[in-house]
Coordinates of C-alpha atoms in Angstrom, one line a residue:
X1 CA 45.1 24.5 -15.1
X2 CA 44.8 28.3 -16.5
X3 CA 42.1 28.4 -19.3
X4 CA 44.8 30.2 -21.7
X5 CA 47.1 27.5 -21.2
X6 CA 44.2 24.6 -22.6
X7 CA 44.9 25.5 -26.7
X8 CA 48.5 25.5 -25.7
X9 CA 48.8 21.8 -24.8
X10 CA 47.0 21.3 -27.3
X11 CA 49.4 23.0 -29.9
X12 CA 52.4 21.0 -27.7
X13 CA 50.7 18.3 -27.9
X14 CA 50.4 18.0 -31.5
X15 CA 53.9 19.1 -31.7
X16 CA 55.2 16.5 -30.0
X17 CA 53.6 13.4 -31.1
X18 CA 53.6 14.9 -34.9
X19 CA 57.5 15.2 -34.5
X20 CA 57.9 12.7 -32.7
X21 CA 56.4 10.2 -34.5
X22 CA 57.4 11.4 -38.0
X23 CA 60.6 12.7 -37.7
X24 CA 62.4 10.9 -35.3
X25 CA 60.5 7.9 -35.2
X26 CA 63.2 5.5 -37.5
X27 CA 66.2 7.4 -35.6
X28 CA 64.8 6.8 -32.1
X29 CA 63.9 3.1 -33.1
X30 CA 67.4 2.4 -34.0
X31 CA 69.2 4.3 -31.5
X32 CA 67.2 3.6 -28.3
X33 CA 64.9 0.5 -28.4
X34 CA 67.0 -2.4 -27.6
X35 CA 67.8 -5.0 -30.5
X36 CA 67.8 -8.2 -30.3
X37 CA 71.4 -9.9 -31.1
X38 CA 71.4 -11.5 -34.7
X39 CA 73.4 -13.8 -33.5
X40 CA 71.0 -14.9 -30.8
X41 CA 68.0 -15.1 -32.7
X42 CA 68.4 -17.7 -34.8
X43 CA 71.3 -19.8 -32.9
X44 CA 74.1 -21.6 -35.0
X45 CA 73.6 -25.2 -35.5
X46 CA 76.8 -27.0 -35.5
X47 CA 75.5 -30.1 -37.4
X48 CA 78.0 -31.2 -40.3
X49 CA 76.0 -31.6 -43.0
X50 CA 74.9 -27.7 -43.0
X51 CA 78.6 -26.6 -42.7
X52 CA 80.8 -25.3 -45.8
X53 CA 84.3 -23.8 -45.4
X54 CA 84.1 -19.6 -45.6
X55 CA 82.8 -18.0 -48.1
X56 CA 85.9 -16.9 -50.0
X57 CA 85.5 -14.6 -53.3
X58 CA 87.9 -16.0 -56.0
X59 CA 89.7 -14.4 -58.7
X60 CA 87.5 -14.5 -61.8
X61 CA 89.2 -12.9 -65.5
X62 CA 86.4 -9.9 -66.5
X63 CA 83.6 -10.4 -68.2
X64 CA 82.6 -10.0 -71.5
X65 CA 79.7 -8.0 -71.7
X66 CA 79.3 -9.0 -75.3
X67 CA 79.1 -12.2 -74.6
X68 CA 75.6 -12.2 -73.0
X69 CA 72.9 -14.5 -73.5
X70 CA 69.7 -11.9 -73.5
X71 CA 66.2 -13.3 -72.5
X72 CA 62.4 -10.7 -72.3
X73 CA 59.0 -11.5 -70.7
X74 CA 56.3 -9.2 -70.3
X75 CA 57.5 -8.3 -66.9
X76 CA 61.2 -8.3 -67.3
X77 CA 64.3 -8.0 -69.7
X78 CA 66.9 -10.4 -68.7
X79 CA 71.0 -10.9 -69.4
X80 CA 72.5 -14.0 -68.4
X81 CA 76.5 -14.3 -68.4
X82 CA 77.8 -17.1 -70.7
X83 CA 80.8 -17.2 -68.1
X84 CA 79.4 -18.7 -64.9
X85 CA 75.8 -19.0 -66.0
X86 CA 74.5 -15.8 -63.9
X87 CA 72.5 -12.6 -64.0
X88 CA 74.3 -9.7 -65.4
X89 CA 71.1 -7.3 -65.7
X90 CA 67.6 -7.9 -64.2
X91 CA 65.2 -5.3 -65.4
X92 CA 62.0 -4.5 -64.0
X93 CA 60.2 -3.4 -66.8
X94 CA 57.1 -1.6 -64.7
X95 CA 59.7 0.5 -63.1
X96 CA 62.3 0.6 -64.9
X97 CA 64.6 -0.5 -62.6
X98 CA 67.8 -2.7 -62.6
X99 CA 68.0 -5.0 -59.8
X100 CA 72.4 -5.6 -60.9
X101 CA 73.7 -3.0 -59.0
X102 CA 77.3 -1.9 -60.1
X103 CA 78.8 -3.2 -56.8
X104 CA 77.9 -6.7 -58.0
X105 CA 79.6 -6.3 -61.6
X106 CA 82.7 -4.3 -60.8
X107 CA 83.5 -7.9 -58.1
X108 CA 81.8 -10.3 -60.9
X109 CA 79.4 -11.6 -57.8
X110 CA 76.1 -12.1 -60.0
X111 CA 72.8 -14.1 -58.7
X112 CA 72.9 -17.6 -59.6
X113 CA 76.2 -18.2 -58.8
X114 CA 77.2 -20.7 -57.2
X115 CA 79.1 -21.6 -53.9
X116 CA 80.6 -24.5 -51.9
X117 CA 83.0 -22.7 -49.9
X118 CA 85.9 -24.5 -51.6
X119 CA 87.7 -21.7 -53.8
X120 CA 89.0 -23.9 -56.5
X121 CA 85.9 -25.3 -57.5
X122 CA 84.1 -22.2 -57.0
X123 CA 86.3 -20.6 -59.5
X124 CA 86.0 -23.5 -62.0
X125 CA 82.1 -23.4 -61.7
X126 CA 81.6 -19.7 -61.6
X127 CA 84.2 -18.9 -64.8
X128 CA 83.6 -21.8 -66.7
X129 CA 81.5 -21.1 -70.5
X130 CA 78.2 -22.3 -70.3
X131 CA 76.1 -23.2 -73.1
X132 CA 72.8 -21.0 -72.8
X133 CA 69.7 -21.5 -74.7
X134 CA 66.1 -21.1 -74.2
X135 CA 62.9 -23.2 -74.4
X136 CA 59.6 -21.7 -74.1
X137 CA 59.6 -20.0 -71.0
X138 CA 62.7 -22.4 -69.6
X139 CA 66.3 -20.6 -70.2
X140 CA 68.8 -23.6 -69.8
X141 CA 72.6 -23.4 -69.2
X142 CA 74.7 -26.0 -68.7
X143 CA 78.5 -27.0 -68.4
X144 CA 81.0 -29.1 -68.2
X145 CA 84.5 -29.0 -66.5
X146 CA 86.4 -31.9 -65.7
X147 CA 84.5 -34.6 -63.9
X148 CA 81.9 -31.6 -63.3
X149 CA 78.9 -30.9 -64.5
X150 CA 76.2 -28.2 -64.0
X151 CA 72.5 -27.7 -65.3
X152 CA 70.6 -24.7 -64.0
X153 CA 67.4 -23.9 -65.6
X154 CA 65.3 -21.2 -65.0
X155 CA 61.7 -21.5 -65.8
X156 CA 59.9 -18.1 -65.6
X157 CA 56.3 -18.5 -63.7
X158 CA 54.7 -14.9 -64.1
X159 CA 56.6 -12.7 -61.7
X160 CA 58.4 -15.8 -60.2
X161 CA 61.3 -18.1 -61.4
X162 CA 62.0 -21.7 -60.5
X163 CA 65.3 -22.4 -60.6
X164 CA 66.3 -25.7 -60.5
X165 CA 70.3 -27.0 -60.5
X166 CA 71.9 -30.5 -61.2
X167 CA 75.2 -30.8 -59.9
X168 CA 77.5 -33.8 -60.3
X169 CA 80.9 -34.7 -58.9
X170 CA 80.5 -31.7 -56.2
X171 CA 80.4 -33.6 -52.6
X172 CA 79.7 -29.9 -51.1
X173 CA 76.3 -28.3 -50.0
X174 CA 76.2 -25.6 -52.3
X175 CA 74.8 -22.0 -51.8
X176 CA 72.8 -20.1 -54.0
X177 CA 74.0 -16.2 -54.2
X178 CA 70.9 -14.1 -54.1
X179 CA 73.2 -10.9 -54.3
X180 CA 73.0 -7.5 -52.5
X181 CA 70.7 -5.2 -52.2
X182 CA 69.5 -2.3 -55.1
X183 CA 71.0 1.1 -54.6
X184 CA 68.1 3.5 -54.6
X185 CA 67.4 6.6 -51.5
X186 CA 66.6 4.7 -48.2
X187 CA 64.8 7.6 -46.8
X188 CA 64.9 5.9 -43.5
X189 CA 64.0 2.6 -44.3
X190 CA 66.3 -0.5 -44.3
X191 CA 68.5 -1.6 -46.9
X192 CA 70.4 -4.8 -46.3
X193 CA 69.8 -9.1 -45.5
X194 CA 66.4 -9.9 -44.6
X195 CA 64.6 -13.3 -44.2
X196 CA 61.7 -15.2 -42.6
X197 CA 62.3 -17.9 -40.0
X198 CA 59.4 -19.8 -39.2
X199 CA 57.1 -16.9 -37.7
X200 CA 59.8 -14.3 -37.1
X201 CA 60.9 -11.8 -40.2
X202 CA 65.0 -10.5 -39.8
X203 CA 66.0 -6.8 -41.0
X204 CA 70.1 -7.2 -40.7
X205 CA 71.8 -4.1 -40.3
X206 CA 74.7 -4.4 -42.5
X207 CA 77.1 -3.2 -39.1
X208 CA 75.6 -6.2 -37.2
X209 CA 77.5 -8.3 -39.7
X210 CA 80.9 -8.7 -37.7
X211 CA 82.3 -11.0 -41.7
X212 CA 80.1 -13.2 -42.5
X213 CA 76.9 -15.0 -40.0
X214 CA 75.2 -18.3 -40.6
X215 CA 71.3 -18.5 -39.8
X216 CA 69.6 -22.3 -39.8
X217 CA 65.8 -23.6 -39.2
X218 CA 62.9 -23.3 -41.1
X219 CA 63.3 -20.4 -43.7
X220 CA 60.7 -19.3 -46.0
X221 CA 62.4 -16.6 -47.4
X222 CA 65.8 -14.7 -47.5
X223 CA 67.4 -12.4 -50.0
X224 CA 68.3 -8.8 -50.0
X225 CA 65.9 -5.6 -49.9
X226 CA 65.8 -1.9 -50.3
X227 CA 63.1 0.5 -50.1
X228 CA 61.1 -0.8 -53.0
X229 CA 63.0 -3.4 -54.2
X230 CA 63.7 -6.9 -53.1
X231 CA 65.9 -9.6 -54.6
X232 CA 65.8 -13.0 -53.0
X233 CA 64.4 -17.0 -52.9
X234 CA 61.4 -18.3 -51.6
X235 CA 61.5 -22.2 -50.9
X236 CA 63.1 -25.2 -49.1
X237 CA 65.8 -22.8 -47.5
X238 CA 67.7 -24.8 -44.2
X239 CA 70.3 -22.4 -44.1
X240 CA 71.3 -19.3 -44.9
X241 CA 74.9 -17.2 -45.1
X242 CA 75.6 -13.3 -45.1
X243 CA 78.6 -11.8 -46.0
X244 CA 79.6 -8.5 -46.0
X245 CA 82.4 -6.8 -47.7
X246 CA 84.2 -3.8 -47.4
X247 CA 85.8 -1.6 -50.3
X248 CA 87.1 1.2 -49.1
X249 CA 84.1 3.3 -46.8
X250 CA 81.2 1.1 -48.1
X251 CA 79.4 -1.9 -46.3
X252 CA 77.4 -4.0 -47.7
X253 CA 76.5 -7.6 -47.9
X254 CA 75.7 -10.6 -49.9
X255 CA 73.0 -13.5 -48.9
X256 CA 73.9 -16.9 -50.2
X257 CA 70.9 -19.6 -49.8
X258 CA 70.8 -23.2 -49.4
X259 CA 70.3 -25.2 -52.4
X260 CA 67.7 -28.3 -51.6
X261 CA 65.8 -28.9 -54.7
X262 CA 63.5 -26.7 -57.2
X263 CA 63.5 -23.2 -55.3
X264 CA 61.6 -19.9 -56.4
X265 CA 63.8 -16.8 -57.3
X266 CA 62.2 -13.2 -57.5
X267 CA 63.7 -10.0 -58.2
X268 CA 61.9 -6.9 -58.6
X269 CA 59.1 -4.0 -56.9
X270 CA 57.8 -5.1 -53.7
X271 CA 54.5 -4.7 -54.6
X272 CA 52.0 -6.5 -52.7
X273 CA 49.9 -7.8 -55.5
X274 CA 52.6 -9.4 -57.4
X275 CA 53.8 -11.0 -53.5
X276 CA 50.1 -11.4 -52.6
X277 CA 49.8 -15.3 -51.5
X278 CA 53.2 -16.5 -50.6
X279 CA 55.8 -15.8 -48.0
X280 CA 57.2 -12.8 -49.6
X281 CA 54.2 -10.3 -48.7
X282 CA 56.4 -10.4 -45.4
X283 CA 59.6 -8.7 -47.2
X284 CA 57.3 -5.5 -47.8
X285 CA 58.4 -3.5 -44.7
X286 CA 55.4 -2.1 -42.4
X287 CA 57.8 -1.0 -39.7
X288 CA 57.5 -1.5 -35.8
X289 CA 53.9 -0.3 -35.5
X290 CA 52.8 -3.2 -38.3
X291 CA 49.5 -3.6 -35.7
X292 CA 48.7 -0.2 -37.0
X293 CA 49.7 0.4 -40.6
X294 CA 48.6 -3.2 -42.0
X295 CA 45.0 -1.8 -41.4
X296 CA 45.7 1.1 -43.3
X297 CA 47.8 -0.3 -45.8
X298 CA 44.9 -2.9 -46.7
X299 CA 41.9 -0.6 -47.0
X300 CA 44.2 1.8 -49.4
X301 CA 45.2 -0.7 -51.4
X302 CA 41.5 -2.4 -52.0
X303 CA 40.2 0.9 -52.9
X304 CA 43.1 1.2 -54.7
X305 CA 42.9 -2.3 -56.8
X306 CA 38.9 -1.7 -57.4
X307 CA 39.4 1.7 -58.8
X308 CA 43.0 2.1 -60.2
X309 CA 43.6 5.3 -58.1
X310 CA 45.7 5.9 -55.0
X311 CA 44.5 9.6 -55.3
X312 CA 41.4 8.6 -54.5
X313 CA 42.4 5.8 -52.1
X314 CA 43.7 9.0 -49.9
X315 CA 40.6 10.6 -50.6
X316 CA 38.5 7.8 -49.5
X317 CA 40.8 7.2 -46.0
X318 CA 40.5 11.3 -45.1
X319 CA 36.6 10.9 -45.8
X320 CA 36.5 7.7 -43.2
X321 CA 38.8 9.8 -40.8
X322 CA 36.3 12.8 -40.6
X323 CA 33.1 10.8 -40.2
X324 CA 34.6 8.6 -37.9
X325 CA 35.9 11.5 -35.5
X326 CA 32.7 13.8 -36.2
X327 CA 31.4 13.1 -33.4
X328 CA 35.0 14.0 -31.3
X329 CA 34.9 16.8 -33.4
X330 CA 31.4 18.6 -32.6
X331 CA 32.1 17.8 -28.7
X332 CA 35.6 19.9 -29.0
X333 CA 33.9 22.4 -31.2
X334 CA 31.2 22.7 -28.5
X335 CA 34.0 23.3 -25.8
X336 CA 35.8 25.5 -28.0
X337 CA 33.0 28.0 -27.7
X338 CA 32.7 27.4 -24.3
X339 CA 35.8 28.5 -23.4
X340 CA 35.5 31.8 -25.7
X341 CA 32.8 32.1 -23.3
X342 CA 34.4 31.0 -20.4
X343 CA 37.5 33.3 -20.8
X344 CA 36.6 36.6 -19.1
X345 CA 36.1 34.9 -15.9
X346 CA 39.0 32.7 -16.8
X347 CA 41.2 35.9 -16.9
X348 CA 39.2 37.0 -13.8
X349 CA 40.0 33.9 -11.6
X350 CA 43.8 34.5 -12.6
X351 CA 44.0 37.8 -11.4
X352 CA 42.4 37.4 -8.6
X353 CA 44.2 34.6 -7.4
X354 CA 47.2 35.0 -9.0
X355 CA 49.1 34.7 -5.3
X356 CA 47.4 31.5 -4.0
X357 CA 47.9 28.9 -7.5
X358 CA 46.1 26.0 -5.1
X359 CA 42.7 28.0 -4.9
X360 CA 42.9 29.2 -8.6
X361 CA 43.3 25.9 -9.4
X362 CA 40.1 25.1 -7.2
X363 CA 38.5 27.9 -8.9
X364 CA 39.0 26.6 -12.4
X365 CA 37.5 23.6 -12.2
X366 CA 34.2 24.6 -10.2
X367 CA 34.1 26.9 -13.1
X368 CA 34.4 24.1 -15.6
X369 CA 32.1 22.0 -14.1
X370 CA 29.6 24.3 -13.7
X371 CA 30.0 25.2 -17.2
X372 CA 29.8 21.4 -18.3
X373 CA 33.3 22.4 -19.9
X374 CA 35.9 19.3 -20.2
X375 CA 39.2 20.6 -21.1
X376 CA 40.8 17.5 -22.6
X377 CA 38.0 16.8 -24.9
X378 CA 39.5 19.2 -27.3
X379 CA 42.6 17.0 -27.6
X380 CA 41.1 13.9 -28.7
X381 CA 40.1 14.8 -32.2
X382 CA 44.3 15.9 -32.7
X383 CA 45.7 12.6 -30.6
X384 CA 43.8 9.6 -32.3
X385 CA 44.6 11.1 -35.9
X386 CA 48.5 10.9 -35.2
X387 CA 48.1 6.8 -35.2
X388 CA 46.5 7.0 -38.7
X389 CA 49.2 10.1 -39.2
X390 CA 52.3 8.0 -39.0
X391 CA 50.4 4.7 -40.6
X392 CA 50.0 6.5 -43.7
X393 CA 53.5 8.1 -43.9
X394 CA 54.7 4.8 -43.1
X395 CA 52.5 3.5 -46.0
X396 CA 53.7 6.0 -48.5
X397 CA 56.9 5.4 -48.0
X398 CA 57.1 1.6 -48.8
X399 CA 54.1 1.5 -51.6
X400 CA 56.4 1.1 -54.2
X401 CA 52.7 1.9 -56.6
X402 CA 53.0 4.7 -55.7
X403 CA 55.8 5.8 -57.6
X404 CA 53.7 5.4 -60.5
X405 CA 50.6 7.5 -59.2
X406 CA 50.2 11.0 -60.5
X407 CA 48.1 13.7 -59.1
X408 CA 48.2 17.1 -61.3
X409 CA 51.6 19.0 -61.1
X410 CA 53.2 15.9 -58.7
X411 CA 54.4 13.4 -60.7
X412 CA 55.0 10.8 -58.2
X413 CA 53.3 10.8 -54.7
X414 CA 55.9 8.8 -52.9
X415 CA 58.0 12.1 -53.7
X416 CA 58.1 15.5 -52.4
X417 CA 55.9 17.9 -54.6
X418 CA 58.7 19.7 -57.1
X419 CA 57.0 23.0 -56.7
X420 CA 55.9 23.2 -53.0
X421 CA 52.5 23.8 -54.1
X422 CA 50.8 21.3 -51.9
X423 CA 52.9 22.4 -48.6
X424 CA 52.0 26.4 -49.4
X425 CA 48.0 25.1 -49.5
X426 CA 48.5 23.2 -46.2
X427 CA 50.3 26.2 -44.5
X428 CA 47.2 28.6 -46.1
X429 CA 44.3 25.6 -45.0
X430 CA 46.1 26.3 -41.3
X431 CA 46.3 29.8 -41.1
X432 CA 42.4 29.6 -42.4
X433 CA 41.7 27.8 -39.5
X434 CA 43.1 29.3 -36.9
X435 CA 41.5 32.9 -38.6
X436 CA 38.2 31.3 -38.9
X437 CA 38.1 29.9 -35.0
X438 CA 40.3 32.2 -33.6
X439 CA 41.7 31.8 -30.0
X440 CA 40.6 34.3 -27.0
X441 CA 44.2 34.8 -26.4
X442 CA 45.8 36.6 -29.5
X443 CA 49.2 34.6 -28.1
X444 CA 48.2 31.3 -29.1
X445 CA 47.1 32.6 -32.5
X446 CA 50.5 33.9 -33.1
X447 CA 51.7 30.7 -31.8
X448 CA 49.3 28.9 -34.3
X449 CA 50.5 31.2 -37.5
X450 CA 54.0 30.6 -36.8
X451 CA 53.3 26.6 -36.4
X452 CA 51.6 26.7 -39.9
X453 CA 54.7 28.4 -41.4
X454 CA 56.9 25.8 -40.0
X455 CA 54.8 22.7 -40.6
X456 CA 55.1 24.2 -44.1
X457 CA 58.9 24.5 -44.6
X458 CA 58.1 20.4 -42.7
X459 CA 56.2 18.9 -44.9
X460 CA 58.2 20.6 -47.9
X461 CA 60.3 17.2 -48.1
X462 CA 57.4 14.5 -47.7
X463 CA 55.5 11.9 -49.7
X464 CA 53.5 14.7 -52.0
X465 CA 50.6 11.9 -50.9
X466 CA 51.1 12.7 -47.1
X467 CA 50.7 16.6 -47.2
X468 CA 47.6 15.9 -50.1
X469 CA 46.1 14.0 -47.2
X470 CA 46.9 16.5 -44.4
X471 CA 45.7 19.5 -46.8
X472 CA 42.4 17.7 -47.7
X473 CA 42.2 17.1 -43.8
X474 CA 42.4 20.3 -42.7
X475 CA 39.9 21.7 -45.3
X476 CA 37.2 19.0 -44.3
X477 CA 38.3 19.8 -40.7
X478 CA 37.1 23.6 -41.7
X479 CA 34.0 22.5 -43.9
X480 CA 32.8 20.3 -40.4
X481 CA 33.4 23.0 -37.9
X482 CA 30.9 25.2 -40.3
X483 CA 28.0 22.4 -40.3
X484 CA 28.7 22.5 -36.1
X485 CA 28.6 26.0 -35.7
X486 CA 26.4 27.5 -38.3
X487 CA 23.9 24.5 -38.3
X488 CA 24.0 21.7 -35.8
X489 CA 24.1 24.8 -32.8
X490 CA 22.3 27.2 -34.5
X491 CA 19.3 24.7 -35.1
X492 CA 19.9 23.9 -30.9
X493 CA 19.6 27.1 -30.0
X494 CA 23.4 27.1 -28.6

């Protein structure tokens, strides 16, 4: 190994993983590791009482949106339909988002309705005027049809709902519609059916739904979820139906859930203290590497919770990072100036045995060892930070808090920074480096300058959180390097 070449794996290194990890990461996960079939992880049972004839989607007359039975907590505002006895708007007060997308109200396909699988009794129960009234914190709607009737009340519980239903003269298992899932920017992160059975937590691609699949056993949870957002029941759940529908070029699906008894209903952020204690902490999405970003995701959020600031939750994880890798840090400073030291009889070796690549080779490492010079010791520092890299762009991207955190100029750190600032001071905190502990080989700083622009124009479009992180790295990275060099050695005599 050439001595000029050691900063250069190091660069390639960082490359890669850094890339690797953060760019292509979701794509390479979907394309390339192998998925399980839905259809054989939770097989079909064919028992009878579990079965209902397809799902079919009846004809119901339009609604009137005037004709709306309005109900507010301090969490949410609420409109139930007086035809079919169903959500028409969910709004998340916090975030000000409406769970109803439009998809749901242009096919009249609102939560809470109900389904057998029998069209004509679908269409009675799902058009059919209900009388809507509230009592306390209970909303009550019932009706009657024929030798029908229906009673669904929904008590509100804090950020839960407990919806229980009385049905009479229906013979049919009937389905709860949970409804799809919010429209808001994935940015690589999955939208669609997802739900707990027993130990094991299903993300449904929306394409893996040939028309509509059937999932039995033990389920905690199922509903539908976006980035943020996750609409769905939690409860006695024995089975579960997706369907997906297709209007014109867009996919997407509905999740119906089996109705046994009082089940909870929850629509809203997926934020982890509001899910905090039951089954749903599981719909927040912490990707493949969960072994990795729960750790991360925990700590941030408990300095978060005890001091009301993810700024300084960031603050607090870089701080951790340096002391932890200090130690990593003064060896590869120390072998950093030992290859400055090291490099005119680096570049002498080269020449002379630029022919024979076997005895330069030879030559190198008598050199390093006599110079108690380890080459890969100035990698470690660079390849157990890209673990805690990706954990944290992984936990920006789902910490739906985080929409609501501020930092100066950046009005949200889940998004990009408007005005580039932060990516221009992490491309300037680089190039400070690299002038600061510049290379023997005037290539590799080059090579360094040019990486700084581009990781600039890179981080340009990520979580204004990740590149505050990376910035505030990279000037404690320079602050350390200082104490090593102009203290720690100086006071060694080194």
């Amino acid at each position: 190994m050439e001595g000029r070449e050691i900063d250069t794996k190091r660069l390639l290194l960082f490359f890669v993983f850094m890339i690797l990890f953060i760019i292509s990461y979701q794509f390479i996960a979907y394309f390339f590791i192998p998925k399980e079939d839905v259809a054989n992880q939770q097989k079909i049972q064919e028992k009878e009482e579990i079965r209902i004839d397809k799902i079919t989607l009846p004809d119901k007359p339009k609604l009137n949106e005037k004709s709306l039975f309005k109900y507010e907590s301090e969490d949410f505002y609420i409109e139930f339909t007086k035809q079919g006895g169903r959500i028409y708007k969910f709004i998340d007060k916090k975030y000000n988002m409406d769970l109803i997308t439009e998809r749901e109200r242009e096919l009249n396909l609102l939560p809470l309705e109900i389904v057998t699988g029998n069209q004509d009794i679908d269409r009675i129960i799902n058009t059919a005027q209900y009388e809507i009234f509230a009592k306390g914190n209970k909303i009550v709607m019932k009706t009657s049809e024929g030798d029908i009737n229906i009673r669904k009340v929904v008590e509100v519980k804090g950020k839960l709902m407990i919806i229980e239903i009385d049905v009479d003269g229906i013979d049919k298992k009937i389905f709860l519609n949970a409804g799809t899932y919010p429209e808001e920017p994935s940015f690589y992160t999955h939208a669609g059916p997802v739900l707990k059975i027993g130990s094991d937590v299903l993300r449904i691609d929306v394409d893996d739904i040939v028309d509509e699949e059937l999932f039995t056993g033990n389920i905690l949870f199922a509903g539908e979820e976006s980035r943020y957002f996750f609409k769905g029941f939690e409860g006695k759940i024995d089975s579960v139906i997706i369907k997906k529908i297709t209007k014109g070029e867009d996919r997407f699906t509905f999740t119906f859930v089996s109705y046994n008894g009082p089940i909870k209903f929850y629509a809203g952020a997926k934020e982890y203290a509001r899910f905090r204690g039951t089954e749903l902490t599981e719909a927040i999405d912490f990707g493949t590497l969960k072994i990795i970003v729960k750790p991360i995701f925990y700590m941030l959020y408990w300095v978060y919770e005890n001091t009301g600031s993810w700024t300084l939750s960031i603050i607090v994880l870089t701080l951790i990072v340096r002391i932890l890798m200090f130690p990593l840090g003064y060896k590869s400073t120390v072998a950093m100036m030992k290859m400055s030291k090291l490099a005119p009889k680096i570049e002498e070796i080269r020449n002379k045995y630029k022919k024979d690549p076997v005895k330069m080779q030879e030559e190198m490492l008598k050199l390093y060892k006599e110079a108690g010079f380890n080459p890969a010791s100035g990698c470690l520092p660079i390849l157990l930070q890209i673990p805690i890299f990706f954990s944290l762009y992984k936990v920006l991207i789902i910490t739906v808090d985080l929409k609501l955190e501020r930092f100066l100029w950046v009005s949200s750190l889940a998004d990009k920074d408007p005005f580039y600032i932060l990516p221009i001071l992490m491309g300037g905190s680089m190039i400070l480096q690299q002038k600061l502990h510049p290379s023997p080989d005037s290539r590799q700083n080059l090579i360094m300058y040019l990486s700084a622009i581009a990781f600039t124009f890179l981080f340009a479009s990520f979580p204004s959180g990740l590149v505050f992180y990376w910035t505030l790295n990279n000037i404690l990275n320079i602050l350390q390097s200082y104490i090593i060099k102009r203290v720690m050695l100086k006071s060694d005599g080194k």
